[in-house]
Amino acid sequence: RRFHSQLRRRQDFTAAFTDVAPYLRAADVTVANLEGPLVTGCPTTDSGTKFCGDPKFVEGLASAGIDVVSVANNHAGDYGGPGLQETRSLLTAAGIQPLWETTPVVTEVKGYRIGWLALDLTSAGETEREELLTETVAQIHALTATADAVIVSLHWGVEYQSLPSQWQ
């Protein structure tokens, strides 16, 4: 909650990655979860549960060598469709592949085709969860026909709990 306001005060959106960027850039592919959209006019706040980040934060992601970003999580839609669209445009313009919930993507890394899926199960009810998981398994099988490897970014769990729930 304080992360955004600290970076804004510094006016350095790469600062969060200073110590880890050399390691992240050295990897063949680096994946991150973006826990909230990047939106113009994002308010600076140190409290609350409606998350967003300054569009300039994409500079930090790019400078750290982030290649793929999942935005399939419980805060991705905090600023609705326009927030998601702006985030997608910013990431794409920076050369970062966004992953949207249940939308398969294939990228190439050093001659290998990697299939990606992202899924948010934080607020899904039992019936919806089962449907999403069934759909995801089908998508994984479909991706194996065109990808050398399939990676699933799964966002789930009960906040502030250190152990998984029974269904997880």
XYZ file of N, CA, C and O in Angstrom:
672
model
N 0.821 -1.209 0.000
C 0.000 0.000 0.000
C 0.853 1.257 0.000
O 0.442 2.276 -0.493
N 2.033 1.172 0.572
C 2.902 2.348 0.628
C 3.905 2.400 -0.531
O 4.558 3.401 -0.746
N 3.995 1.304 -1.234
C 4.985 1.173 -2.298
C 4.849 2.272 -3.345
O 5.809 2.942 -3.708
N 3.639 2.479 -3.826
C 3.379 3.468 -4.867
C 3.750 4.867 -4.402
O 4.407 5.630 -5.116
N 3.345 5.229 -3.202
C 3.629 6.579 -2.712
C 5.125 6.796 -2.511
O 5.644 7.889 -2.755
N 5.853 5.756 -2.109
C 7.302 5.891 -1.938
C 8.000 6.135 -3.274
O 8.884 6.981 -3.371
N 7.598 5.394 -4.301
C 8.205 5.589 -5.617
C 7.864 6.954 -6.187
O 8.703 7.603 -6.824
N 6.651 7.406 -5.967
C 6.259 8.740 -6.440
C 7.077 9.829 -5.767
O 7.486 10.786 -6.418
N 7.271 9.702 -4.465
C 8.074 10.709 -3.749
C 9.485 10.770 -4.316
O 10.051 11.841 -4.480
N 10.037 9.618 -4.611
C 11.394 9.559 -5.167
C 11.453 10.017 -6.623
O 12.507 10.368 -7.118
N 10.336 9.884 -7.326
C 10.277 10.117 -8.769
C 11.284 9.228 -9.503
O 11.894 9.627 -10.497
N 11.453 8.027 -8.961
C 12.332 7.028 -9.575
C 11.597 5.696 -9.539
O 11.588 5.008 -8.516
N 10.985 5.344 -10.643
C 10.169 4.140 -10.701
C 10.997 2.894 -10.994
O 10.456 1.809 -11.111
N 12.313 3.050 -11.070
C 13.202 1.900 -11.197
C 13.801 1.519 -9.839
O 14.393 0.455 -9.703
N 13.645 2.375 -8.829
C 14.285 2.183 -7.524
C 13.921 0.859 -6.862
O 14.750 0.261 -6.177
N 12.713 0.403 -7.064
C 12.281 -0.844 -6.418
C 13.092 -2.048 -6.902
O 13.151 -3.069 -6.218
N 13.725 -1.921 -8.061
C 14.432 -3.048 -8.655
C 15.947 -2.907 -8.616
O 16.657 -3.780 -9.122
N 16.452 -1.852 -8.031
C 17.887 -1.566 -8.074
C 18.748 -2.760 -7.691
O 19.686 -3.113 -8.410
N 18.441 -3.396 -6.582
C 19.282 -4.492 -6.095
C 19.078 -5.801 -6.846
O 19.993 -6.624 -6.916
N 17.889 -6.025 -7.394
C 17.607 -7.313 -8.037
C 17.659 -7.268 -9.558
O 17.717 -8.319 -10.207
N 17.663 -6.079 -10.140
C 17.617 -5.966 -11.604
C 18.723 -6.746 -12.314
O 18.445 -7.411 -13.314
N 19.971 -6.709 -11.839
C 20.997 -7.482 -12.551
C 20.681 -8.983 -12.616
O 20.934 -9.627 -13.632
N 20.098 -9.522 -11.571
C 19.743 -10.944 -11.555
C 18.549 -11.221 -12.462
O 18.530 -12.213 -13.180
N 17.565 -10.338 -12.413
C 16.375 -10.523 -13.243
C 16.715 -10.400 -14.722
O 16.246 -11.191 -15.548
N 17.546 -9.415 -15.072
C 17.922 -9.222 -16.479
C 18.758 -10.383 -17.011
O 18.764 -10.655 -18.204
N 19.483 -11.076 -16.130
C 20.340 -12.186 -16.556
C 19.549 -13.448 -16.891
O 20.061 -14.343 -17.565
N 18.316 -13.526 -16.445
C 17.494 -14.718 -16.696
C 17.047 -14.769 -18.151
O 16.950 -13.736 -18.823
N 16.771 -15.966 -18.634
C 16.258 -16.116 -19.995
C 14.864 -15.521 -20.130
O 14.509 -14.967 -21.164
N 14.073 -15.653 -19.088
C 12.732 -15.062 -19.062
C 12.396 -14.750 -17.604
O 12.689 -15.522 -16.711
N 11.825 -13.573 -17.384
C 11.468 -13.138 -16.034
C 9.983 -12.800 -16.010
O 9.499 -12.033 -16.836
N 9.291 -13.377 -15.025
C 7.844 -13.256 -14.915
C 7.500 -12.557 -13.609
O 8.147 -12.787 -12.587
N 6.475 -11.701 -13.647
C 6.035 -10.997 -12.440
C 4.509 -10.975 -12.385
O 3.838 -11.159 -13.403
N 3.988 -10.740 -11.206
C 2.559 -10.505 -10.995
C 2.390 -9.024 -10.700
O 3.091 -8.487 -9.839
N 1.508 -8.368 -11.413
C 1.243 -6.944 -11.188
C -0.061 -6.833 -10.415
O -1.140 -7.024 -10.956
N 0.037 -6.526 -9.146
C -1.106 -6.553 -8.228
C -1.869 -5.234 -8.269
O -1.996 -4.538 -7.265
N -2.363 -4.894 -9.437
C -3.150 -3.684 -9.614
C -2.808 -3.046 -10.948
O -1.709 -3.205 -11.458
N -3.741 -2.336 -11.540
C -3.514 -1.723 -12.843
C -2.627 -0.483 -12.768
O -2.489 0.131 -11.713
N -2.030 -0.141 -13.885
C -1.275 1.106 -14.029
C -2.200 2.084 -14.724
O -2.609 1.854 -15.864
N -2.567 3.170 -14.016
C -3.571 4.083 -14.560
C -3.166 5.540 -14.374
O -2.627 5.923 -13.339
N -3.442 6.320 -15.392
C -3.243 7.758 -15.310
C -4.155 8.316 -14.220
O -5.324 7.959 -14.147
N -3.612 9.150 -13.368
C -4.392 9.742 -12.293
C -4.526 8.858 -11.074
O -5.348 9.123 -10.199
N -3.733 7.812 -10.994
C -3.771 6.934 -9.825
C -3.483 7.772 -8.578
O -2.461 8.453 -8.500
N -4.387 7.752 -7.596
C -4.166 8.572 -6.398
C -3.042 8.007 -5.533
O -2.847 6.801 -5.457
N -2.298 8.882 -4.902
C -1.264 8.469 -3.960
C -1.917 8.277 -2.603
O -2.507 9.198 -2.053
N -1.828 7.047 -2.088
C -2.431 6.739 -0.799
C -1.617 5.667 -0.088
O -0.955 4.855 -0.733
N -1.650 5.696 1.222
C -0.966 4.679 2.018
C -1.949 3.744 2.698
O -1.586 3.003 3.609
N -3.210 3.788 2.283
C -4.214 2.932 2.913
C -5.243 2.502 1.877
O -5.235 2.957 0.743
N -6.138 1.637 2.302
C -7.217 1.195 1.427
C -6.894 -0.086 0.689
O -5.774 -0.602 0.755
N -7.876 -0.579 -0.048
C -7.704 -1.836 -0.779
C -8.001 -1.696 -2.267
O -8.167 -2.684 -2.963
N -8.076 -0.475 -2.762
C -8.227 -0.239 -4.194
C -6.847 0.143 -4.702
O -6.350 1.232 -4.424
N -6.212 -0.786 -5.436
C -4.821 -0.615 -5.837
C -4.696 -0.084 -7.258
O -5.494 -0.397 -8.134
N -3.640 0.685 -7.477
C -3.226 1.095 -8.816
C -1.793 1.589 -8.714
O -1.259 1.779 -7.624
N -1.199 1.786 -9.858
C 0.152 2.312 -9.910
C 0.262 3.369 -10.987
O -0.511 3.383 -11.944
N 1.217 4.250 -10.813
C 1.514 5.279 -11.805
C 1.959 4.596 -13.098
O 2.723 3.624 -13.052
N 1.522 5.066 -14.255
C 1.975 4.481 -15.517
C 3.496 4.442 -15.660
O 4.028 3.573 -16.352
N 4.196 5.352 -14.979
C 5.662 5.361 -15.061
C 6.294 4.129 -14.423
O 7.460 3.848 -14.638
N 5.513 3.384 -13.632
C 6.036 2.170 -13.013
C 6.475 1.153 -14.061
O 7.341 0.317 -13.807
N 5.906 1.232 -15.257
C 6.313 0.318 -16.326
C 7.798 0.499 -16.649
O 8.467 -0.446 -17.079
N 8.342 1.696 -16.396
C 9.782 1.935 -16.585
C 10.597 1.012 -15.682
O 11.638 0.484 -16.090
N 10.147 0.831 -14.447
C 10.836 -0.051 -13.518
C 10.778 -1.494 -13.965
O 11.784 -2.215 -13.908
N 9.605 -1.934 -14.409
C 9.463 -3.306 -14.889
C 10.388 -3.563 -16.073
O 11.089 -4.574 -16.123
N 10.386 -2.634 -17.015
C 11.218 -2.792 -18.204
C 12.705 -2.746 -17.859
O 13.498 -3.552 -18.361
N 13.102 -1.833 -16.999
C 14.522 -1.711 -16.650
C 15.027 -2.935 -15.900
O 16.208 -3.253 -15.949
N 14.126 -3.632 -15.226
C 14.505 -4.837 -14.488
C 14.522 -6.076 -15.376
O 14.877 -7.159 -14.919
N 14.131 -5.925 -16.621
C 14.153 -7.066 -17.522
C 12.951 -7.976 -17.394
O 13.000 -9.139 -17.788
N 11.843 -7.453 -16.877
C 10.619 -8.250 -16.771
C 10.087 -8.484 -18.178
O 9.893 -7.542 -18.942
N 9.871 -9.738 -18.524
C 9.415 -10.103 -19.867
C 7.919 -10.358 -19.951
O 7.285 -10.064 -20.960
N 7.372 -10.959 -18.895
C 5.973 -11.385 -18.880
C 5.369 -10.934 -17.556
O 5.979 -11.107 -16.502
N 4.156 -10.359 -17.621
C 3.481 -9.895 -16.405
C 2.061 -10.439 -16.375
O 1.292 -10.247 -17.307
N 1.739 -11.121 -15.279
C 0.361 -11.562 -15.069
C -0.418 -10.452 -14.396
O 0.028 -9.865 -13.420
N -1.579 -10.167 -14.946
C -2.507 -9.243 -14.299
C -3.807 -9.973 -13.953
O -4.845 -9.352 -13.805
N -3.699 -11.298 -13.807
C -4.845 -12.099 -13.385
C -4.773 -12.216 -11.867
O -4.151 -13.118 -11.324
N -5.374 -11.249 -11.199
C -5.365 -11.251 -9.740
C -6.546 -10.441 -9.226
O -7.264 -9.811 -9.994
N -6.724 -10.437 -7.928
C -7.901 -9.829 -7.321
C -7.934 -8.306 -7.381
O -8.973 -7.714 -7.101
N -6.849 -7.647 -7.757
C -6.859 -6.182 -7.839
C -6.718 -5.659 -9.271
O -6.744 -4.445 -9.478
N -6.580 -6.534 -10.234
C -6.391 -6.103 -11.624
C -7.537 -5.227 -12.114
O -7.334 -4.283 -12.873
N -8.744 -5.508 -11.667
C -9.914 -4.769 -12.133
C -10.338 -3.630 -11.232
O -11.449 -3.107 -11.378
N -9.465 -3.200 -10.321
C -9.842 -2.137 -9.386
C -10.230 -0.824 -10.085
O -10.923 0.003 -9.497
N -9.779 -0.612 -11.322
C -10.150 0.591 -12.074
C -10.899 0.231 -13.349
O -10.889 0.974 -14.334
N -11.564 -0.926 -13.311
C -12.447 -1.344 -14.390
C -11.743 -1.632 -15.704
O -10.516 -1.733 -15.777
N -12.557 -1.747 -16.749
C -12.049 -2.025 -18.089
C -11.044 -1.005 -18.587
O -10.023 -1.376 -19.166
N -11.300 0.310 -18.389
C -10.323 1.299 -18.849
C -8.956 1.135 -18.175
O -7.923 1.304 -18.807
N -8.949 0.786 -16.887
C -7.685 0.568 -16.183
C -6.936 -0.634 -16.733
O -5.715 -0.595 -16.914
N -7.674 -1.695 -17.022
C -7.054 -2.879 -17.610
C -6.504 -2.576 -19.004
O -5.406 -3.003 -19.361
N -7.266 -1.829 -19.790
C -6.840 -1.491 -21.151
C -5.584 -0.624 -21.137
O -4.666 -0.830 -21.924
N -5.545 0.364 -20.240
C -4.356 1.218 -20.149
C -3.138 0.402 -19.720
O -2.046 0.566 -20.264
N -3.340 -0.494 -18.770
C -2.243 -1.354 -18.310
C -1.720 -2.209 -19.448
O -0.508 -2.305 -19.660
N -2.631 -2.819 -20.192
C -2.222 -3.658 -21.327
C -1.419 -2.845 -22.348
O -0.372 -3.284 -22.825
N -1.889 -1.648 -22.661
C -1.190 -0.800 -23.633
C 0.204 -0.413 -23.143
O 1.165 -0.440 -23.914
N 0.302 -0.038 -21.874
C 1.600 0.349 -21.310
C 2.592 -0.809 -21.335
O 3.756 -0.642 -21.715
N 2.131 -1.986 -20.904
C 3.018 -3.153 -20.883
C 3.460 -3.522 -22.291
O 4.652 -3.733 -22.546
N 2.519 -3.574 -23.204
C 2.832 -3.942 -24.580
C 3.805 -2.953 -25.213
O 4.774 -3.351 -25.870
N 3.579 -1.652 -24.996
C 4.471 -0.623 -25.546
C 5.886 -0.748 -24.990
O 6.861 -0.392 -25.661
N 6.007 -1.258 -23.769
C 7.326 -1.426 -23.139
C 7.967 -2.763 -23.509
O 9.048 -3.091 -23.022
N 7.302 -3.551 -24.362
C 7.855 -4.835 -24.769
C 7.645 -5.935 -23.743
O 8.343 -6.948 -23.764
N 6.675 -5.750 -22.863
C 6.368 -6.739 -21.828
C 5.068 -7.440 -22.212
O 4.067 -6.782 -22.504
N 5.090 -8.764 -22.212
C 3.909 -9.548 -22.580
C 2.945 -9.620 -21.400
O 3.266 -10.194 -20.373
N 1.753 -9.026 -21.515
C 0.772 -9.157 -20.435
C 0.030 -10.488 -20.532
O -0.239 -10.981 -21.618
N -0.270 -11.064 -19.377
C -1.100 -12.271 -19.308
C -2.416 -11.889 -18.680
O -2.458 -11.370 -17.563
N -3.502 -12.148 -19.393
C -4.851 -11.860 -18.909
C -5.494 -13.166 -18.522
O -5.214 -14.213 -19.089
N -6.397 -13.098 -17.592
C -7.024 -14.307 -17.081
C -7.617 -15.164 -18.189
O -8.381 -14.687 -19.016
N -7.227 -16.414 -18.173
C -7.696 -17.481 -19.069
C -7.473 -17.191 -20.557
O -8.096 -17.814 -21.398
N -6.576 -16.285 -20.893
C -6.253 -16.017 -22.290
C -4.865 -16.583 -22.579
O -3.863 -16.023 -22.135
N -4.779 -17.704 -23.288
C -3.471 -18.307 -23.540
C -2.598 -17.441 -24.436
O -3.091 -16.749 -25.328
N -1.302 -17.471 -24.168
C -0.317 -16.719 -24.941
C 0.866 -17.650 -25.193
O 1.220 -18.456 -24.331
N 1.481 -17.548 -26.358
C 2.704 -18.298 -26.650
C 3.793 -17.298 -26.988
O 3.587 -16.400 -27.817
N 4.934 -17.414 -26.316
C 6.091 -16.575 -26.605
C 7.256 -17.483 -26.959
O 7.224 -18.688 -26.694
N 8.294 -16.886 -27.535
C 9.483 -17.663 -27.850
C 10.659 -17.130 -27.046
O 10.894 -15.919 -26.993
N 11.384 -18.047 -26.432
C 12.558 -17.703 -25.639
C 13.688 -18.642 -26.055
O 13.590 -19.860 -25.855
N 14.712 -18.074 -26.686
C 15.874 -18.849 -27.127
C 15.483 -20.077 -27.941
O 15.999 -21.166 -27.750
N 14.530 -19.887 -28.834
C 14.110 -20.968 -29.710
C 13.071 -21.911 -29.129
O 12.604 -22.816 -29.818
N 12.709 -21.732 -27.883
C 11.690 -22.556 -27.247
C 10.373 -21.797 -27.203
O 10.344 -20.623 -26.860
N 9.306 -22.478 -27.515
C 7.976 -21.878 -27.437
C 7.400 -22.162 -26.045
O 7.301 -23.312 -25.635
N 7.037 -21.089 -25.348
C 6.465 -21.223 -24.015
C 5.004 -20.792 -24.070
O 4.689 -19.692 -24.518
N 4.136 -21.669 -23.626
C 2.723 -21.357 -23.520
C 2.440 -20.845 -22.120
O 2.936 -21.393 -21.134
N 1.680 -19.779 -22.037
C 1.381 -19.130 -20.756
C -0.120 -19.066 -20.534
O -0.878 -18.774 -21.450
N -0.507 -19.282 -19.290
C -1.883 -19.063 -18.858
C -1.840 -18.372 -17.509
O -0.923 -18.613 -16.709
N -2.803 -17.522 -17.244
C -2.902 -16.859 -15.943
C -4.322 -17.037 -15.437
O -5.282 -16.977 -16.207
N -4.450 -17.249 -14.137
C -5.750 -17.557 -13.558
C -5.854 -16.950 -12.163
O -4.920 -17.050 -11.368
N -6.989 -16.310 -11.880
C -7.268 -15.746 -10.553
C -8.422 -16.523 -9.937
O -9.525 -16.507 -10.451
N -8.137 -17.171 -8.825
C -9.178 -17.937 -8.137
C -9.473 -17.371 -6.749
O -10.074 -18.039 -5.922
N -9.062 -16.137 -6.495
C -9.223 -15.586 -5.146
C -10.670 -15.351 -4.758
O -11.027 -15.486 -3.592
N -11.504 -14.977 -5.709
C -12.883 -14.663 -5.350
C -13.898 -15.602 -5.998
O -15.103 -15.398 -5.867
N -13.414 -16.638 -6.666
C -14.322 -17.567 -7.343
C -15.015 -18.473 -6.338
O -14.392 -18.979 -5.405
N -16.301 -18.666 -6.536
C -17.049 -19.626 -5.737
C -16.718 -21.037 -6.196
O -16.047 -21.238 -7.209
N -17.203 -22.023 -5.473
C -16.857 -23.415 -5.759
C -17.224 -23.832 -7.179
O -16.421 -24.436 -7.886
N -18.425 -23.482 -7.645
C -18.858 -23.862 -8.993
C -18.005 -23.167 -10.042
O -17.524 -23.805 -10.984
N -17.799 -21.865 -9.882
C -16.981 -21.113 -10.837
C -15.550 -21.630 -10.843
O -14.922 -21.743 -11.892
N -15.022 -21.937 -9.672
C -13.660 -22.455 -9.542
C -13.511 -23.747 -10.344
O -12.552 -23.911 -11.093
N -14.466 -24.640 -10.197
C -14.424 -25.918 -10.925
C -14.461 -25.681 -12.431
O -13.740 -26.326 -13.190
N -15.305 -24.762 -12.870
C -15.399 -24.442 -14.301
C -14.093 -23.855 -14.815
O -13.612 -24.231 -15.891
N -13.515 -22.923 -14.054
C -12.251 -22.314 -14.459
C -11.131 -23.344 -14.522
O -10.314 -23.345 -15.447
N -11.078 -24.215 -13.546
C -10.040 -25.238 -13.532
C -10.209 -26.213 -14.695
O -9.229 -26.592 -15.342
N -11.434 -26.586 -15.005
C -11.701 -27.472 -16.141
C -11.274 -26.797 -17.440
O -10.623 -27.414 -18.297
N -11.635 -25.522 -17.596
C -11.243 -24.751 -18.790
C -9.726 -24.631 -18.885
O -9.148 -24.768 -19.965
N -9.066 -24.402 -17.749
C -7.615 -24.254 -17.730
C -6.922 -25.550 -18.145
O -5.967 -25.528 -18.924
N -7.396 -26.675 -17.649
C -6.814 -27.965 -18.031
C -6.949 -28.163 -19.539
O -6.002 -28.585 -20.212
N -8.101 -27.829 -20.108
C -8.302 -27.947 -21.557
C -7.341 -27.032 -22.313
O -6.772 -27.419 -23.343
N -7.150 -25.800 -21.805
C -6.229 -24.867 -22.456
C -4.787 -25.363 -22.374
O -4.017 -25.193 -23.323
N -4.418 -25.954 -21.256
C -3.064 -26.515 -21.115
C -2.855 -27.604 -22.167
O -1.826 -27.629 -22.853
N -3.829 -28.493 -22.312
C -3.715 -29.552 -23.319
C -3.604 -28.969 -24.721
O -2.806 -29.439 -25.532
N -4.382 -27.931 -25.008
C -4.316 -27.292 -26.325
C -2.957 -26.636 -26.548
O -2.397 -26.709 -27.646
N -2.426 -25.988 -25.522
C -1.132 -25.322 -25.654
C 0.013 -26.305 -25.884
O 0.998 -25.974 -26.546
N -0.092 -27.504 -25.345
C 0.996 -28.476 -25.522
C 1.199 -28.852 -26.988
O 2.274 -29.323 -27.355
N 0.192 -28.594 -27.822
C 0.327 -28.867 -29.251
C 1.198 -27.828 -29.948
O 1.777 -28.113 -31.000
N 1.297 -26.620 -29.376
C 2.051 -25.549 -30.024
C 3.220 -25.028 -29.196
O 3.992 -24.223 -29.689
N 3.349 -25.497 -27.970
C 4.400 -24.987 -27.085
C 5.283 -26.122 -26.590
O 4.832 -27.258 -26.427
N 6.544 -25.796 -26.349
C 7.478 -26.773 -25.799
C 7.290 -26.926 -24.294
O 7.619 -27.972 -23.722
N 6.781 -25.899 -23.646
C 6.512 -25.916 -22.207
C 5.304 -25.030 -21.944
O 5.052 -24.085 -22.688
N 4.571 -25.340 -20.886
C 3.415 -24.538 -20.496
C 3.610 -24.112 -19.053
O 3.920 -24.932 -18.190
N 3.432 -22.815 -18.804
C 3.557 -22.261 -17.457
C 2.236 -21.598 -17.099
O 1.697 -20.808 -17.867
N 1.729 -21.923 -15.909
C 0.471 -21.359 -15.428
C 0.760 -20.468 -14.232
O 1.379 -20.902 -13.258
N 0.351 -19.224 -14.325
C 0.458 -18.283 -13.207
C -0.868 -18.331 -12.467
O -1.896 -17.932 -12.994
N -0.843 -18.844 -11.255
C -2.063 -19.052 -10.486
C -2.088 -18.109 -9.289
O -1.184 -18.117 -8.469
N -3.124 -17.284 -9.215
C -3.304 -16.344 -8.102
C -4.484 -16.847 -7.289
O -5.613 -16.876 -7.777
N -4.198 -17.267 -6.072
C -5.271 -17.808 -5.243
C -4.905 -17.678 -3.791
O -3.829 -17.198 -3.448
N -5.787 -18.105 -2.937
C -5.509 -18.106 -1.510
C -6.414 -17.161 -0.754
O -7.151 -16.370 -1.335
N -6.351 -17.295 0.535
C -7.100 -16.431 1.426
C -6.104 -15.427 1.991
O -5.059 -15.809 2.528
N -6.419 -14.144 1.851
C -5.474 -13.117 2.291
C -5.139 -13.263 3.765
O -6.004 -13.587 4.583
N -3.870 -12.996 4.052
C -3.334 -12.988 5.417
C -3.360 -14.363 6.073
O -3.292 -14.463 7.291
N -3.445 -15.433 5.278
C -3.368 -16.791 5.795
C -2.073 -17.422 5.294
O -1.734 -17.295 4.124
N -1.363 -18.100 6.169
C -0.074 -18.681 5.766
C -0.188 -20.115 5.257
O 0.782 -20.643 4.710
N -1.338 -20.724 5.422
C -1.524 -22.089 4.948
C -2.628 -22.151 3.887
O -3.570 -21.369 3.943
N -2.526 -23.074 2.943
C -3.567 -23.189 1.925
C -4.874 -23.716 2.521
O -4.872 -24.422 3.528
N -5.957 -23.369 1.855
C -7.263 -23.887 2.273
C -7.378 -25.333 1.820
O -6.565 -25.830 1.027
N -8.405 -26.042 2.278
C -8.590 -27.449 1.952
C -8.697 -27.654 0.437
O -8.096 -28.566 -0.114
N -9.465 -26.808 -0.264
C -9.647 -27.027 -1.700
C -8.369 -26.762 -2.493
O -8.168 -27.336 -3.545
N -7.507 -25.893 -1.979
C -6.254 -25.635 -2.696
C -5.358 -26.858 -2.648
O -4.632 -27.156 -3.561
